[in-house]
Coordinates of C-alpha atoms and ligand atoms in Angstrom, one line a residue:
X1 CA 0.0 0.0 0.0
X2 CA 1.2 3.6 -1.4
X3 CA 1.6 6.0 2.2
X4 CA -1.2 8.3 1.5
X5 CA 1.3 11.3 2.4
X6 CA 3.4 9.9 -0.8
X7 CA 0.2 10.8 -2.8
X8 CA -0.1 13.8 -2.8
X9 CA 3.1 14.5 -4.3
X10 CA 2.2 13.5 -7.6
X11 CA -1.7 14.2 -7.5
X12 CA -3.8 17.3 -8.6
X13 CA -7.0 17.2 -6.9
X14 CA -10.5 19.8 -7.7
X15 CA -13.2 20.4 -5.8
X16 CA -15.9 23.0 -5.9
X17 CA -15.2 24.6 -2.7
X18 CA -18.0 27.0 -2.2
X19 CA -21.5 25.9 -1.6
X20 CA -23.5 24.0 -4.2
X21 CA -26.5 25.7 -5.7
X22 CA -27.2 28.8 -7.5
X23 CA -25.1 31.8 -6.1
X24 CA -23.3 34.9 -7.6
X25 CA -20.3 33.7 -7.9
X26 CA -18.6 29.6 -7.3
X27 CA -15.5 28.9 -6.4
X28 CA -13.5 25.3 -7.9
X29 CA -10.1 24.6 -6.1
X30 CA -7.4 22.7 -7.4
X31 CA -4.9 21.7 -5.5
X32 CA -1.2 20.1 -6.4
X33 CA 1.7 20.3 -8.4
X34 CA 0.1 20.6 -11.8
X35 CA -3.1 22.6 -10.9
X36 CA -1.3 25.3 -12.5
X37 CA -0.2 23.8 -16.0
X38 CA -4.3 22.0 -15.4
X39 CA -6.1 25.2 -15.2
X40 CA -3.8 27.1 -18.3
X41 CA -4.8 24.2 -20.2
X42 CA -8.2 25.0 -20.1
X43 CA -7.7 29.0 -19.7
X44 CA -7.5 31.6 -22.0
X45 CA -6.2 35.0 -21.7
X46 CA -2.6 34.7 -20.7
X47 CA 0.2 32.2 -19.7
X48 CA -0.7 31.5 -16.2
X49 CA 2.1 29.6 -15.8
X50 CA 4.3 33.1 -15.8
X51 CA 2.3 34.8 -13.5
X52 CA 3.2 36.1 -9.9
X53 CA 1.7 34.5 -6.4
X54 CA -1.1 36.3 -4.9
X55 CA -2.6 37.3 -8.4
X56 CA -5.9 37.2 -10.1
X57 CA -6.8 37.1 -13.8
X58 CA -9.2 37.7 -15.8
X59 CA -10.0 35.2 -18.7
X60 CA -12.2 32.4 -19.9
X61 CA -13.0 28.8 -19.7
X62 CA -13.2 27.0 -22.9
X63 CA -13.9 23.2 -24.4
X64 CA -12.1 23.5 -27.1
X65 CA -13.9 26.4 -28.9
X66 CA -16.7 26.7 -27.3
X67 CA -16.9 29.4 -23.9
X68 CA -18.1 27.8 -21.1
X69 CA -17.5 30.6 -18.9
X70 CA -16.2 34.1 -18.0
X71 CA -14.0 33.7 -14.9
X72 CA -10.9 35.3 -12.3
X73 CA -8.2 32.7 -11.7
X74 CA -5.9 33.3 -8.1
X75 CA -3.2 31.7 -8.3
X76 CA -1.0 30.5 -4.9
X77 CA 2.1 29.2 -6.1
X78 CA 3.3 26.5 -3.4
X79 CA 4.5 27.2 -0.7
X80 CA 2.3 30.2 -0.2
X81 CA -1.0 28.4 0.0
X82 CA -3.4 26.8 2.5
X83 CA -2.4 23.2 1.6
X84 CA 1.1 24.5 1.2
X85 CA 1.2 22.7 -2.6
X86 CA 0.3 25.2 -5.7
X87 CA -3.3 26.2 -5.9
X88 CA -5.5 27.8 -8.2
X89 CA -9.1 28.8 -7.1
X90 CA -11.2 29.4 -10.1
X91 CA -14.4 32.0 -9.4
X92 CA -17.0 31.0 -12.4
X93 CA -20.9 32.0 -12.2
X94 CA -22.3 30.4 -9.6
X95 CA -24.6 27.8 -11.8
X96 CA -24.4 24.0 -11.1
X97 CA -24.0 23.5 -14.5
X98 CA -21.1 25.6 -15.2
X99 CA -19.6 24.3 -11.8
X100 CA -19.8 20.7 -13.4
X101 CA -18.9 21.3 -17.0
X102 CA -15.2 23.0 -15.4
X103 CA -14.8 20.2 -12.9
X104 CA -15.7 17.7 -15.8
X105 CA -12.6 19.8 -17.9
X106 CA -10.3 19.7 -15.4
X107 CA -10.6 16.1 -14.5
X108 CA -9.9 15.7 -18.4
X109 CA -6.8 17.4 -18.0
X110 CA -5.7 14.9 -15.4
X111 CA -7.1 16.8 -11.8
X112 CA -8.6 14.3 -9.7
X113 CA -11.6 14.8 -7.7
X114 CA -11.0 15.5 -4.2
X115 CA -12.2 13.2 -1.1
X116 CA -13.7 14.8 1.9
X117 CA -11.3 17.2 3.7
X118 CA -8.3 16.4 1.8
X119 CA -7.1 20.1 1.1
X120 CA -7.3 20.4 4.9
X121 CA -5.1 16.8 5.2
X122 CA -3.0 18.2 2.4
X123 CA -2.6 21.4 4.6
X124 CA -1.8 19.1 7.9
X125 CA 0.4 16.7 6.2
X126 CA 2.5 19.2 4.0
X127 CA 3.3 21.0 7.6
X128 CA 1.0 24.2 7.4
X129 CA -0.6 23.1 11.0
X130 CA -1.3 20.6 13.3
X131 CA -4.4 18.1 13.7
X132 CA -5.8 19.8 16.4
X133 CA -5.8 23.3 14.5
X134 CA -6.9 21.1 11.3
X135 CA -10.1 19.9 13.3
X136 CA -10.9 23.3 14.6
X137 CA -11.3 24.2 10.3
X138 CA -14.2 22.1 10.7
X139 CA -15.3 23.4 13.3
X140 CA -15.2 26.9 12.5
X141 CA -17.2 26.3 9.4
X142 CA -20.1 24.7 11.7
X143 CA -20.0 27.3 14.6
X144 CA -23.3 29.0 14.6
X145 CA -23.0 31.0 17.5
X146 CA -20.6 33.6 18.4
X147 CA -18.7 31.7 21.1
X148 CA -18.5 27.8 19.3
X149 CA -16.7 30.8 16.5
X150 CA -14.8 32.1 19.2
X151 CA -13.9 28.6 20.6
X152 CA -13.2 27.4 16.9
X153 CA -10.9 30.3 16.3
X154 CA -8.4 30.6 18.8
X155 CA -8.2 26.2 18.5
X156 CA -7.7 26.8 14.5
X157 CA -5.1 30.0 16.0
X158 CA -3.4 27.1 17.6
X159 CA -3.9 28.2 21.5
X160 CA -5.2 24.6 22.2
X161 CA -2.4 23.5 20.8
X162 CA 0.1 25.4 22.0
X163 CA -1.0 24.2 25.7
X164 CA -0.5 20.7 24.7
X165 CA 2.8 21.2 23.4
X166 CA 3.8 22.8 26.4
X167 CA 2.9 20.2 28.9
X168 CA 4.6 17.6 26.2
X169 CA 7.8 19.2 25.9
X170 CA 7.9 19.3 29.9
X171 CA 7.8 15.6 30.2
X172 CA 9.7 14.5 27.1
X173 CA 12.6 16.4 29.2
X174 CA 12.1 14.4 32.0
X175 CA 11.5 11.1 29.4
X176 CA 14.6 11.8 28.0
X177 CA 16.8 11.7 31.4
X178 CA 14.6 8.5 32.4
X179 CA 16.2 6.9 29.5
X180 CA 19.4 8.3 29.9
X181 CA 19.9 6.4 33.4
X182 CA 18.7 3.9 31.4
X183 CA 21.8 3.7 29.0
X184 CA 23.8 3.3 32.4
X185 CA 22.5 0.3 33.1
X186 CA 23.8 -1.5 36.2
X187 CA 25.5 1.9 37.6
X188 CA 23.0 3.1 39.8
X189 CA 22.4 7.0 38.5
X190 CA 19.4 9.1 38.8
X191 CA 19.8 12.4 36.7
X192 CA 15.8 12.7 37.4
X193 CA 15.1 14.4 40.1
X194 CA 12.4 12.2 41.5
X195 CA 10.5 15.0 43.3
X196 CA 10.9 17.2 40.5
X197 CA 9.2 14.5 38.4
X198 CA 6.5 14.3 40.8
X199 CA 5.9 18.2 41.2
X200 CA 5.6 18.1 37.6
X201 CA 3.0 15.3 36.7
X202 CA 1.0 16.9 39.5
X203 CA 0.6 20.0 37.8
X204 CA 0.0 18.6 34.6
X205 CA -2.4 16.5 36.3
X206 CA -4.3 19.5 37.5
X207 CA -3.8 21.3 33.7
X208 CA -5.6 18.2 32.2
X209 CA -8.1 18.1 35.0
X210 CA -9.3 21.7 33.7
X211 CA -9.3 20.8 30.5
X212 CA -11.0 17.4 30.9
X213 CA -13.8 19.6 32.8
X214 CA -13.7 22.5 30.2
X215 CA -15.2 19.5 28.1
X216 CA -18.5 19.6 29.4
X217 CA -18.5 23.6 28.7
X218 CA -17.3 22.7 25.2
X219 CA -19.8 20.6 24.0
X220 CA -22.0 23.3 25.3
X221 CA -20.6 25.7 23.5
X222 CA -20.1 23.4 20.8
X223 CA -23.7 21.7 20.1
X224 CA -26.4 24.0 22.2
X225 CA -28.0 23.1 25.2
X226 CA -30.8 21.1 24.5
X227 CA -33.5 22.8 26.5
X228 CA -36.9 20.9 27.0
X229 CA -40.0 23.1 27.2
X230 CA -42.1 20.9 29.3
X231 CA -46.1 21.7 31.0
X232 CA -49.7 20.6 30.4
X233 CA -51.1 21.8 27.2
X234 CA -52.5 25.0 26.9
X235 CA -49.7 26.0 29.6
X236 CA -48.4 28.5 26.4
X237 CA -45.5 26.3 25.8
X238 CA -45.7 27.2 22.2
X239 CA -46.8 30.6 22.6
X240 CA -43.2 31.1 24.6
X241 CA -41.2 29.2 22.1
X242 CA -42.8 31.6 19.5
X243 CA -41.6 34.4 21.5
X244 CA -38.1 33.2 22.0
X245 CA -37.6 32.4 18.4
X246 CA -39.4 35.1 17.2
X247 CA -41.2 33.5 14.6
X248 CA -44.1 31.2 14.3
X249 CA -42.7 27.8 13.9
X250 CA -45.0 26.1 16.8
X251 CA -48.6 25.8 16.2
X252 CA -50.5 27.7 18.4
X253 CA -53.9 27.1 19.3
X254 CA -57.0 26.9 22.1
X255 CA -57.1 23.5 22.0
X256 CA -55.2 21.6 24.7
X257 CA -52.9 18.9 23.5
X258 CA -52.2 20.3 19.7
X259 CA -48.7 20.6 20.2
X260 CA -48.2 16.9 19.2
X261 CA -44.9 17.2 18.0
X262 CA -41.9 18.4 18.4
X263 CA -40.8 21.6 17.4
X264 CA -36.9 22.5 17.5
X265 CA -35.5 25.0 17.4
X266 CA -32.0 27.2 18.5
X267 CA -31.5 30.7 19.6
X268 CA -28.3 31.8 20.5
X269 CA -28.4 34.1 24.0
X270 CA -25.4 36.0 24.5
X271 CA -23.4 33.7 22.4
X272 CA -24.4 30.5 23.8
X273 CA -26.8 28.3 21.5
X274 CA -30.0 26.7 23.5
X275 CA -31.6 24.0 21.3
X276 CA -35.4 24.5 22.3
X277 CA -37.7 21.6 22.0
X278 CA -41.4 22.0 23.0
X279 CA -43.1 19.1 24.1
X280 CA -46.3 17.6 24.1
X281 CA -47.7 17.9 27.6
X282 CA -47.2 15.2 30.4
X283 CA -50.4 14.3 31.2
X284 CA -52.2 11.4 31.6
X285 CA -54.7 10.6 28.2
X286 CA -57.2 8.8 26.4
X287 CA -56.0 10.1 22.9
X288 CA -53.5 7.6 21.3
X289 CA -52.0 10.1 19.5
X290 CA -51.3 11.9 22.1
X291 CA -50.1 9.8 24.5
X292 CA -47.4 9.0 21.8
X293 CA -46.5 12.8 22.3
X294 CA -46.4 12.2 25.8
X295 CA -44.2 9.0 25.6
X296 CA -41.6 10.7 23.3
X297 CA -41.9 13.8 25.8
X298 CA -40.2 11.6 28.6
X299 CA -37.9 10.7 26.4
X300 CA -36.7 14.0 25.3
X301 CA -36.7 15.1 28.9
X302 CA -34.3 12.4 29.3
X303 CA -31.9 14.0 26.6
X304 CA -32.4 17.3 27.7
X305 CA -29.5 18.9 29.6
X306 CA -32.2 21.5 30.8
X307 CA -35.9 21.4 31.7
X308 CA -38.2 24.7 31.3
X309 CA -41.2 23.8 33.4
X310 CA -44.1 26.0 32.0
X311 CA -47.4 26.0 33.7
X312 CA -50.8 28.3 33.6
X313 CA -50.2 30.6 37.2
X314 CA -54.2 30.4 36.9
X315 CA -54.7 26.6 36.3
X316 CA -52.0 25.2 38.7
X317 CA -51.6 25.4 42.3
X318 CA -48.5 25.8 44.2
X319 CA -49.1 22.3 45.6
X320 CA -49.7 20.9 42.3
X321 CA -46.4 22.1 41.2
X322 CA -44.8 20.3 43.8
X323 CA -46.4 17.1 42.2
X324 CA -45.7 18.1 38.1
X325 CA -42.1 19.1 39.2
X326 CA -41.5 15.4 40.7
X327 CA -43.1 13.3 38.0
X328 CA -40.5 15.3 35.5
X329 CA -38.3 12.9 37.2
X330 CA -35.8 14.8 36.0
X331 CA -32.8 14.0 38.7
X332 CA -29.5 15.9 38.8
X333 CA -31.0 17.8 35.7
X334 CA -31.8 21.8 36.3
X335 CA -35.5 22.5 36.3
X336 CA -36.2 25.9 36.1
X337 CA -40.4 27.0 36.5
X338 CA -41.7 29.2 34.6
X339 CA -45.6 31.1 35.7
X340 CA -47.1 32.3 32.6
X341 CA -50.1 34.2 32.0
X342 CA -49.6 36.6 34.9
X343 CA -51.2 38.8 33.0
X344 CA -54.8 36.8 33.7
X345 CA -54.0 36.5 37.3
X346 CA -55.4 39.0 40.0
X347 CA -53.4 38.2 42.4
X348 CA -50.8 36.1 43.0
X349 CA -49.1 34.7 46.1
X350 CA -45.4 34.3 44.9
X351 CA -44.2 33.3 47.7
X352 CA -46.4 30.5 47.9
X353 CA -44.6 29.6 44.5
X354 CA -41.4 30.4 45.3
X355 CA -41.5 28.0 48.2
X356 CA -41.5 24.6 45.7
X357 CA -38.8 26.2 43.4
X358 CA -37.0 28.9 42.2
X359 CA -40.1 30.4 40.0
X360 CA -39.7 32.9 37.0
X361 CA -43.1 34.6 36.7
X362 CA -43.9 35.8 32.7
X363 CA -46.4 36.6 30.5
X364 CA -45.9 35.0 27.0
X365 CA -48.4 37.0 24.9
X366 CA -47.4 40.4 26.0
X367 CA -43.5 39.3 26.4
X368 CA -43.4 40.5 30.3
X369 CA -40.7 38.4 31.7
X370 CA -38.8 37.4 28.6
X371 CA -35.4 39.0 29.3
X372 CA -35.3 37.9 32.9
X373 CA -36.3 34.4 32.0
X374 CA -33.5 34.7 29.0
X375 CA -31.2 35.3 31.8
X376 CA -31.5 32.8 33.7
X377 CA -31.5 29.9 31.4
X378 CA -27.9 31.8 31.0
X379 CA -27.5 31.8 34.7
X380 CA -27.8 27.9 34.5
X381 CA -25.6 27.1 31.9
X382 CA -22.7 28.9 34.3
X383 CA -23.5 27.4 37.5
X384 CA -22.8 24.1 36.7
X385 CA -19.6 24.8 36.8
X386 CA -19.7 25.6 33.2
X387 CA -18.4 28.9 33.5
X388 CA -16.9 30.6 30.5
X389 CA -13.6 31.8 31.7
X390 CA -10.8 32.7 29.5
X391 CA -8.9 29.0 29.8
X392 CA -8.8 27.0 26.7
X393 CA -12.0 25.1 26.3
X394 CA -11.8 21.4 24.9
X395 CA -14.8 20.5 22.4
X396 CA -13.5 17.4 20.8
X397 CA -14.6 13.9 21.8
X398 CA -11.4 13.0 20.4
X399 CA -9.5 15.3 22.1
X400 CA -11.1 14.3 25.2
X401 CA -10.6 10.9 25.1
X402 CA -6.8 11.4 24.8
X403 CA -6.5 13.9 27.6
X404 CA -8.1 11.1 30.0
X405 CA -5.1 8.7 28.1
X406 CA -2.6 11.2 29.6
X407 CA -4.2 11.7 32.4
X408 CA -4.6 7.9 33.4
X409 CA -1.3 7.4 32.4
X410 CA 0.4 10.2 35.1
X411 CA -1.7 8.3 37.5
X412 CA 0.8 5.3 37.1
X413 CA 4.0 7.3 36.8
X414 CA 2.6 8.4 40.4
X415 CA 2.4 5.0 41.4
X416 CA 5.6 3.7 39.9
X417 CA 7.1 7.1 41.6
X418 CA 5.7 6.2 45.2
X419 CA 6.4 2.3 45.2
X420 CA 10.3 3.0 43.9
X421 CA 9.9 1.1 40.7
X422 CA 12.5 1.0 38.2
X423 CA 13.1 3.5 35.2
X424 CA 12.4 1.7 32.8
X425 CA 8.6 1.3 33.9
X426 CA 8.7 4.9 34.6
X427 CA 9.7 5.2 31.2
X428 CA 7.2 3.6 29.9
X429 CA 4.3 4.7 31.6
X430 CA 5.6 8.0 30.6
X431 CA 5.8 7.2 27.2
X432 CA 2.3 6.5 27.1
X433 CA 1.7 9.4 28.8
X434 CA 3.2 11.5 25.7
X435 CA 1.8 9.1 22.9
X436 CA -1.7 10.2 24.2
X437 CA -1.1 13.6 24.5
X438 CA 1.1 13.9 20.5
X439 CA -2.0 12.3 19.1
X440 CA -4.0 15.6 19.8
X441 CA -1.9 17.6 17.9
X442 CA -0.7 14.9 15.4
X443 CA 3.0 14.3 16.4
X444 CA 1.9 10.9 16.3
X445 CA -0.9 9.7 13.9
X446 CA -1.9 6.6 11.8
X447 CA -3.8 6.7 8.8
X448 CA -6.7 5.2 10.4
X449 CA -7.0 8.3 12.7
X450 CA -6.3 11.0 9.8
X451 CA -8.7 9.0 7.5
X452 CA -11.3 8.9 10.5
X453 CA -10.6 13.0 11.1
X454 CA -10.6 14.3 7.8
X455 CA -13.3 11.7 6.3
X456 CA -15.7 14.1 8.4
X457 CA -15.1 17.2 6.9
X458 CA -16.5 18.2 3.2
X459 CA -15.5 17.6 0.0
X460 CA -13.5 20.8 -1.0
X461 CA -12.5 21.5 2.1
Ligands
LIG501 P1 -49.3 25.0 24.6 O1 -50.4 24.0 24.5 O2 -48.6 24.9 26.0 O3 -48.3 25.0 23.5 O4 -50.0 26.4 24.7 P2 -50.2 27.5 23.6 O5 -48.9 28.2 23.4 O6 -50.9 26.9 22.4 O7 -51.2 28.6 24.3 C1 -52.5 28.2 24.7 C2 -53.3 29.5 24.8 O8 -52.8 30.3 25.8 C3 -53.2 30.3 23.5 O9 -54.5 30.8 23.3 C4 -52.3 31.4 23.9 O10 -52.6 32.7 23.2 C5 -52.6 31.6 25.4 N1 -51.5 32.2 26.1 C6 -50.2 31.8 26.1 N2 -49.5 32.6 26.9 C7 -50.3 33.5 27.4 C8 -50.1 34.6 28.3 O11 -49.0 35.0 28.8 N3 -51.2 35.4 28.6 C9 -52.5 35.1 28.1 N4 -53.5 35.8 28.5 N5 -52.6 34.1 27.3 C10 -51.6 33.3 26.9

């Protein structure tokens, strides 16, 4: 089997990089050493194969005679690219069928089409950045709130990185002495300082303990909070939904028990994403279509990582709050009650309320309430312990998973320290140690792991 790095040497590969579809403009990438002499032979207008780096030209497409399209070629001669190799972004009309009949050209001319992510593997293989800065591409292009872009950015930047590095150049030094007492052999020398050692893999320890919790913040960050709007119908579940979203996407209606499905959707509050999903009430019924809706209810409840608890101030009791609030059986997960339709109510004794839980009071049709009810579903997300911060946040399962690796493997350098054992199981255990934490940045990889990465990404990225 060929090394995929060896590969790319030889190949030219195209993709249409921008969005398919009809648009103002497309964009087709080539990447490799001939997507130069590949484009000119399709190009007319001049020699593109004199021109300067960093230049755009004007010219047009053609099939022999025939114009296929008007377009501006940039050229990147390599090194000075994003994949490092020579690349030539061609910007056509943005028609499907123009896209096609240039990509269908250039793979005439001996371009091949690109697999998913493989300008970005191209990029990480050729040297331009590591994996961890090479994931955080992909991430960047799926961030839909401002802090999974904010996240994204300073991982694509390379700040993650640049943490892990640090804590791996810290115990390769003290790796590297291991071994050296190792090449002594039978003469008993230590040239590491044992406590040193131990001062050290605590505090890394404690590093990778912050990280490992950032993770929960991360996936936050990364994938919303899924936020379940629970409460009987008519409770204005998707009357409050409506507001929060601002558009009508639930059905809204007199009749109790209409919202039988489930409507998701996300708003992002000061940069954190909440995926909403309004339920079908909870209780008890005759109607077999509803009490599917009331099955699958429980069940989203059960994937929720927050419960909105939204009940008619005029229709339920404080007492019988008590009772909905403990058949959510929603354990260790945040409930946070909502009162709606204050507006109805005469009077109301809060206090009362407030006795069975911490209870938001808000009036969905005339938006009373709204930004204090916005802020605590904020207030939520930070208590448990998921506190922003300015410390490097991890969102990777991947990444994750290694960092536990490390982590578990410092454990049993610990252990070898305290029981005396000999170096060269010290060594080891802090070999693994380092393996785990070089395959988050890609100082070690196998194919398997860069096919797995970079098979998620899209073609023409
Ligand atoms: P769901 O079954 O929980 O989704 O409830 P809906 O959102 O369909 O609301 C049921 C009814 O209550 C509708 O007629 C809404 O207009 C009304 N409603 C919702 N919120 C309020 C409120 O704050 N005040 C008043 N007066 N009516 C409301």
């Amino acid at each position: 089997m060929v090394h995929s790095s060896l590969l790319h040497s030889t190949d030219t590969i195209v993709a249409l990089a921008t969005a398919a579809g009809k648009g103002a403009i497309s964009v087709i990438r080539l990447s490799g050493p001939r997507a130069i002499h590949i484009c000119q032979s399709v190009f007319h207008g001049k020699n593109l194969l004199e021109q300067a780096s960093h230049t755009i030209h004007f010219g047009t497409i053609r099939d022999g005679s025939r114009v296929v399209d008007e377009v501006l070629v940039s050229l990147f001669v390599a090194p000075h690219s994003y994949t490092k190799e020579n690349v030539v972004e061609i910007s056509c009309h943005g028609s499907d069928f123009i896209v096609q009949e240039i990509i269908k050209l250039l793979l005439q001319k001996g371009a091949r089409l690109a697999s998913a992510g493989e300008f970005t593997k191209r990029a990480f293989l050729n040297g331009k950045f590591d994996l961890a800065q090479a994931e955080a591409v992909a991430d960047l292009i799926a961030a839909d709130s401002s802090k999974a872009h904010e996240v994204a950015m300073n991982q694509m930047r390379g700040g993650f990185s640049a943490e892990i590095k640090a804590l791996r150049t810290q115990l390769i030094h003290f790796a590297s002495l291991i071994e050296l007492e190792l090449d002594f052999g039978e003469e008993d020398v230590e040239f590491a300082d044992r406590l040193a050692l131990e001062n050290l893999i605590l505090e890394l320890q404690r590093l990778i303990r912050n990280l490992l919790q950032s993770f929960a913040l991360g996936n936050v960050i990364k994938n919303g909070v899924p936020t379940v709007i629970a409460g009987k119908p008519n409770a204005g579940k998707s009357t409050l939904l409506n507001v929060l979203l601002n558009e009508e996407k639930a059905i809204v209606s007199d009749i109790p028990g209409t919202t039988r499905d489930f409507i998701e959707d996300e708003i992002s509050i000061e940069g954190i994403l909440f995926r909403f999903i309004d339920t079908a009430g909870l209780r008890e019924t005759q109607d077999k279509v509803e009490a599917i809706g009331v099955e699958r209810s429980r069940q989203k409840i059960e994937e929720a990582a927050l419960i909105l608890y939204l009940f008619d101030v005029n229709e339920l009791s404080p007492e019988a709050l008590a009772l909905e609030i403990q058949s959510l059986k929603a354990g260790y997960k945040p409930v946070l009650a909502v009162a709606n339709k204050v507006d109805l109510a005469a009077t109301i004794d809060r206090t009362a309320y407030e006795a069975v839980a911490p209870v938001l009071f808000i009036a969905a049709t005339d938006k009373t309430g709204i930004n204090e009810l916005k802020q605590e579903l904020l207030k939520t997300v930070n208590q448990g312990n998921l506190n922003t911060g300015s410390g490097t946040i991890v969102t990777n399962l991947r990444h994750y998973a290694s960092l536990e690796q490390t982590y578990q493997a410092l454990d049993s350098v610990l252990v070898g320290l305290s029981s005396g054992i000999t170096g060269d199981f010290l060594a080891a255990d802090i070999r693994r140690a380092l393996y785990a934490l070089g395959e988050i940045t890609g100082d070690i990889t196998t194919d398997d792991l860069l096919d797995n990465i970079f098979s998620k990404f899209c073609i023409g990225k």
